Coordinates of N, CA and C and ligand atoms in Angstrom, one line a residue:
M10 N 12.0 45.5 120.7 CA 11.5 46.1 119.4 C 12.5 45.8 118.3
D11 N 12.0 45.4 117.2 CA 12.9 45.0 116.1 C 13.2 46.2 115.2
C12 N 14.1 47.0 115.7 CA 14.4 48.3 115.0 C 15.9 48.3 114.8
I13 N 16.3 48.4 113.5 CA 17.7 48.3 113.2 C 18.5 49.5 113.8
F14 N 17.9 50.7 113.8 CA 18.6 51.9 114.3 C 18.6 51.9 115.9
C15 N 17.6 51.3 116.5 CA 17.7 51.1 118.0 C 18.8 50.1 118.3
K16 N 18.9 49.0 117.5 CA 20.0 48.1 117.8 C 21.4 48.7 117.6
I17 N 21.5 49.6 116.6 CA 22.8 50.3 116.4 C 23.0 51.3 117.6
A18 N 21.9 52.0 118.0 CA 22.0 52.9 119.2 C 22.4 52.2 120.4
N19 N 21.9 51.0 120.6 CA 22.2 50.2 121.8 C 23.5 49.4 121.8
K20 N 24.1 49.5 120.6 CA 25.4 48.8 120.4 C 25.2 47.3 120.3
E21 N 24.0 46.9 120.0 CA 23.8 45.5 119.7 C 24.4 45.1 118.3
I22 N 24.4 46.1 117.5 CA 25.0 46.0 116.2 C 26.1 47.0 116.1
E23 N 27.3 46.5 115.7 CA 28.5 47.4 115.7 C 28.4 48.4 114.6
K24 N 28.7 49.6 114.8 CA 28.7 50.6 113.8 C 29.7 51.7 114.1
K25 N 30.5 52.1 113.1 CA 31.4 53.2 113.3 C 30.7 54.5 113.1
F26 N 30.6 55.3 114.2 CA 29.9 56.6 114.1 C 30.9 57.7 113.7
I27 N 30.3 58.6 112.9 CA 31.0 59.8 112.5 C 30.9 60.8 113.6
Y28 N 29.7 60.8 114.3 CA 29.5 61.6 115.4 C 28.6 60.9 116.4
E29 N 28.8 61.1 117.7 CA 27.9 60.5 118.7 C 27.9 61.3 119.9
D30 N 26.7 61.5 120.5 CA 26.6 62.0 121.8 C 25.5 61.2 122.5
D31 N 25.0 61.7 123.7 CA 24.0 60.9 124.4 C 22.7 60.7 123.7
E32 N 22.4 61.6 122.8 CA 21.1 61.6 122.2 C 21.1 61.3 120.7
V33 N 22.2 61.6 120.0 CA 22.2 61.5 118.6 C 23.4 60.7 118.1
M34 N 23.3 60.0 117.0 CA 24.4 59.3 116.3 C 24.3 59.6 114.8
V35 N 25.5 59.6 114.2 CA 25.6 59.9 112.8 C 26.5 58.8 112.2
F36 N 26.1 58.2 111.1 CA 26.9 57.3 110.4 C 26.5 57.3 108.9
P37 N 27.4 56.7 108.0 CA 27.1 56.8 106.6 C 26.0 55.8 106.2
D38 N 25.1 56.2 105.3 CA 24.1 55.4 104.8 C 24.7 54.1 104.1
I39 N 24.1 53.0 104.3 CA 24.6 51.7 103.8 C 24.5 51.7 102.2
H40 N 23.5 52.4 101.7 CA 23.3 52.5 100.3 C 23.4 54.0 99.9
P41 N 24.6 54.5 99.8 CA 24.7 56.0 99.5 C 24.2 56.4 98.1
A42 N 23.3 57.4 98.2 CA 22.8 58.0 96.9 C 23.7 59.0 96.3
K43 N 24.6 59.5 97.1 CA 25.6 60.6 96.7 C 26.9 60.2 97.4
P44 N 28.0 60.8 96.9 CA 29.3 60.5 97.5 C 29.3 60.7 99.0
V45 N 28.7 61.8 99.5 CA 28.4 61.9 100.9 C 27.0 61.6 101.2
H46 N 26.7 60.7 102.0 CA 25.3 60.4 102.4 C 25.3 59.9 103.8
L47 N 25.0 60.8 104.7 CA 25.0 60.5 106.2 C 23.6 60.5 106.7
L48 N 23.5 59.7 107.8 CA 22.2 59.6 108.5 C 22.4 60.2 109.9
V49 N 21.6 61.2 110.2 CA 21.6 61.8 111.6 C 20.4 61.3 112.3
I50 N 20.6 60.6 113.4 CA 19.5 59.8 114.0 C 19.5 60.0 115.5
P51 N 18.3 60.2 116.0 CA 18.1 60.3 117.5 C 18.3 58.8 118.0
K52 N 18.9 58.7 119.1 CA 19.1 57.3 119.7 C 17.7 56.8 120.3
K53 N 17.0 57.8 120.8 CA 15.6 57.4 121.3 C 14.8 57.0 120.1
H54 N 13.9 56.0 120.3 CA 13.1 55.5 119.2 C 11.9 56.5 119.0
V55 N 12.0 57.3 117.9 CA 10.9 58.1 117.5 C 10.5 57.5 116.1
P56 N 9.3 57.0 116.0 CA 8.9 56.3 114.7 C 9.1 57.2 113.5
E57 N 8.7 58.4 113.5 CA 8.8 59.3 112.3 C 8.6 60.7 112.6
F58 N 8.8 61.6 111.6 CA 8.8 63.0 111.7 C 7.5 63.6 112.4
S59 N 6.4 63.0 112.0 CA 5.1 63.6 112.5 C 4.9 63.3 113.9
Q60 N 5.7 62.4 114.5 CA 5.5 62.0 115.9 C 6.6 62.6 116.8
V61 N 7.4 63.5 116.3 CA 8.3 64.2 117.2 C 7.5 65.1 118.2
E62 N 7.7 65.0 119.5 CA 7.0 65.8 120.4 C 7.9 66.8 121.1
D63 N 9.2 66.6 121.0 CA 10.2 67.5 121.6 C 10.8 68.4 120.6
P64 N 10.5 69.7 120.6 CA 11.1 70.6 119.6 C 12.6 70.7 119.8
V65 N 13.1 70.5 121.0 CA 14.5 70.5 121.2 C 15.2 69.4 120.4
L66 N 14.5 68.3 120.2 CA 15.1 67.2 119.3 C 15.3 67.7 117.9
F67 N 14.3 68.4 117.4 CA 14.4 69.0 116.0 C 15.6 69.9 116.0
Q68 N 15.8 70.7 116.9 CA 16.9 71.7 117.0 C 18.2 70.9 117.0
K69 N 18.3 69.9 117.8 CA 19.5 69.2 117.9 C 19.9 68.5 116.6
L70 N 18.9 67.8 116.0 CA 19.1 67.1 114.8 C 19.6 68.0 113.7
F71 N 19.0 69.2 113.6 CA 19.3 70.1 112.5 C 20.7 70.8 112.8
V72 N 21.0 71.1 114.0 CA 22.3 71.6 114.3 C 23.4 70.6 113.9
I73 N 23.2 69.4 114.2 CA 24.1 68.4 113.9 C 24.2 68.1 112.4
A74 N 23.0 68.2 111.7 CA 23.0 68.1 110.2 C 23.8 69.2 109.6
Q75 N 23.6 70.4 110.2 CA 24.4 71.6 109.7 C 25.9 71.3 109.9
N76 N 26.3 70.8 111.0 CA 27.7 70.5 111.3 C 28.2 69.5 110.3
M77 N 27.4 68.6 109.9 CA 27.9 67.5 109.0 C 28.1 68.2 107.6
V78 N 27.2 69.1 107.2 CA 27.3 69.8 105.9 C 28.7 70.5 105.9
K79 N 29.0 71.1 107.0 CA 30.3 71.9 107.1 C 31.5 70.9 107.2
R80 N 31.3 69.8 108.0 CA 32.4 68.8 108.1 C 32.8 68.2 106.8
E81 N 31.7 68.0 105.9 CA 32.0 67.3 104.7 C 32.3 68.3 103.6
G82 N 32.4 69.6 103.9 CA 32.7 70.6 102.9 C 31.7 70.8 101.9
L83 N 30.4 70.6 102.2 CA 29.3 70.7 101.2 C 28.7 72.1 101.1
E84 N 29.2 73.1 101.9 CA 28.5 74.4 102.0 C 28.3 75.0 100.6
D85 N 29.3 74.8 99.7 CA 29.3 75.4 98.4 C 29.3 74.3 97.3
K86 N 28.9 73.1 97.6 CA 29.0 72.0 96.6 C 27.6 71.4 96.3
G87 N 26.6 71.9 96.9 CA 25.3 71.4 96.7 C 25.0 70.2 97.7
Y88 N 23.9 70.4 98.4 CA 23.6 69.3 99.3 C 22.0 69.3 99.5
R89 N 21.6 68.2 100.1 CA 20.2 68.0 100.3 C 20.0 67.4 101.7
I90 N 19.0 67.9 102.4 CA 18.6 67.4 103.7 C 17.2 66.8 103.5
T91 N 17.1 65.5 103.8 CA 15.8 64.9 103.5 C 15.3 64.1 104.8
I92 N 14.0 64.2 105.0 CA 13.4 63.3 106.0 C 12.2 62.6 105.3
N93 N 12.3 61.3 105.2 CA 11.2 60.6 104.6 C 10.2 60.2 105.7
G94 N 8.9 60.2 105.4 CA 7.9 59.8 106.4 C 6.6 59.5 105.8
G95 N 5.7 59.2 106.7 CA 4.3 58.9 106.3 C 4.2 57.7 105.4
G96 N 5.2 56.8 105.6 CA 5.1 55.5 104.8 C 6.1 55.5 103.7
A97 N 6.7 56.7 103.4 CA 7.7 56.8 102.3 C 9.1 56.3 102.8
Q98 N 9.2 56.2 104.2 CA 10.5 55.8 104.8 C 10.6 54.2 104.7
V99 N 11.8 53.8 104.6 CA 12.1 52.3 104.7 C 12.3 51.9 106.2
V100 N 13.0 52.7 106.9 CA 13.2 52.4 108.4 C 12.3 53.3 109.2
N101 N 11.5 52.7 110.1 CA 10.6 53.4 110.9 C 11.2 53.8 112.2
H102 N 12.2 54.6 112.1 CA 12.9 55.3 113.2 C 13.5 56.6 112.6
L103 N 13.0 57.7 113.1 CA 13.3 59.0 112.5 C 14.8 59.1 112.2
H104 N 15.1 59.6 111.0 CA 16.5 59.9 110.6 C 16.5 61.0 109.5
V105 N 17.6 61.8 109.6 CA 17.7 62.9 108.6 C 18.9 62.5 107.7
H106 N 18.6 62.5 106.4 CA 19.6 62.2 105.4 C 20.3 63.5 105.1
V107 N 21.7 63.5 105.0 CA 22.5 64.6 104.6 C 23.2 64.1 103.3
M108 N 22.9 64.6 102.2 CA 23.5 64.1 100.9 C 24.1 65.2 100.1
G109 N 25.2 64.9 99.4 CA 25.9 65.8 98.5 C 27.1 65.2 97.9
P110 N 27.9 65.8 97.1 CA 27.5 67.0 96.4 C 26.4 66.7 95.3
L111 N 25.7 67.7 95.0 CA 24.7 67.6 93.9 C 24.5 68.9 93.2
T112 N 23.9 68.9 92.0 CA 23.7 70.1 91.2 C 22.3 70.5 91.4
K113 N 22.0 71.7 90.9 CA 20.6 72.2 90.9 C 19.7 71.2 90.1
T114 N 20.2 70.8 89.0 CA 19.4 69.9 88.1 C 19.0 68.6 88.9
A115 N 20.0 68.0 89.5 CA 19.8 66.8 90.3 C 18.8 67.0 91.4
A116 N 18.8 68.2 91.9 CA 17.9 68.5 93.1 C 16.5 68.6 92.7
L117 N 16.2 68.7 91.4 CA 14.8 68.9 91.0 C 14.0 67.7 91.2
Ligands
DGP7 P1 14.5 55.9 104.5 O1 14.0 55.5 103.2 O2 14.5 57.4 104.7 O3 13.9 55.1 105.6 O4 16.0 55.5 104.4 C1 16.6 54.5 105.3 C2 18.1 54.5 104.9 O5 18.7 53.7 105.9 C3 18.4 53.8 103.6 O6 19.0 54.7 102.7 C4 19.4 52.7 104.0 C5 19.8 53.0 105.3 N1 20.0 51.9 106.2 C6 19.1 50.9 106.5 N2 19.7 50.0 107.4 C7 21.0 50.4 107.6 C8 22.0 49.9 108.3 O7 22.0 48.9 109.0 N3 23.2 50.6 108.3 C9 23.3 51.7 107.6 N4 24.5 52.3 107.6 N5 22.3 52.3 106.8 C10 21.2 51.6 106.8

């Protein structure tokens, strides 16, 4: 399968991870929209949000996203957690964007 995030998960493409375990990897977005812009990604190929069948995966992704918010010191600096789907996504492999700092105005 020609999936960039699968290739990164399989180590076919070298990537420095900020966090990694058996199921999830985190690395900076190649086109950061904010000073902190991380991608929290399941290693298993799940095409998109609407196709997640395992609620434990949701739990895991969000716990790790929360850890990243804390790790980056964004708790009181403004942050956004985003999942694009339904064709709005560029990469067809589920991923959670963690972005910040940002202001209330920018979040509108
Ligand atoms: P989305 O629109 O939600 O599918 O965003 C996909 C993001 O993935 C986009 O912000 C750019 C990022 N991205 C795509 N390919 C790579 C890559 O090879 N390395 C990294 N670090 N980020 C990538």
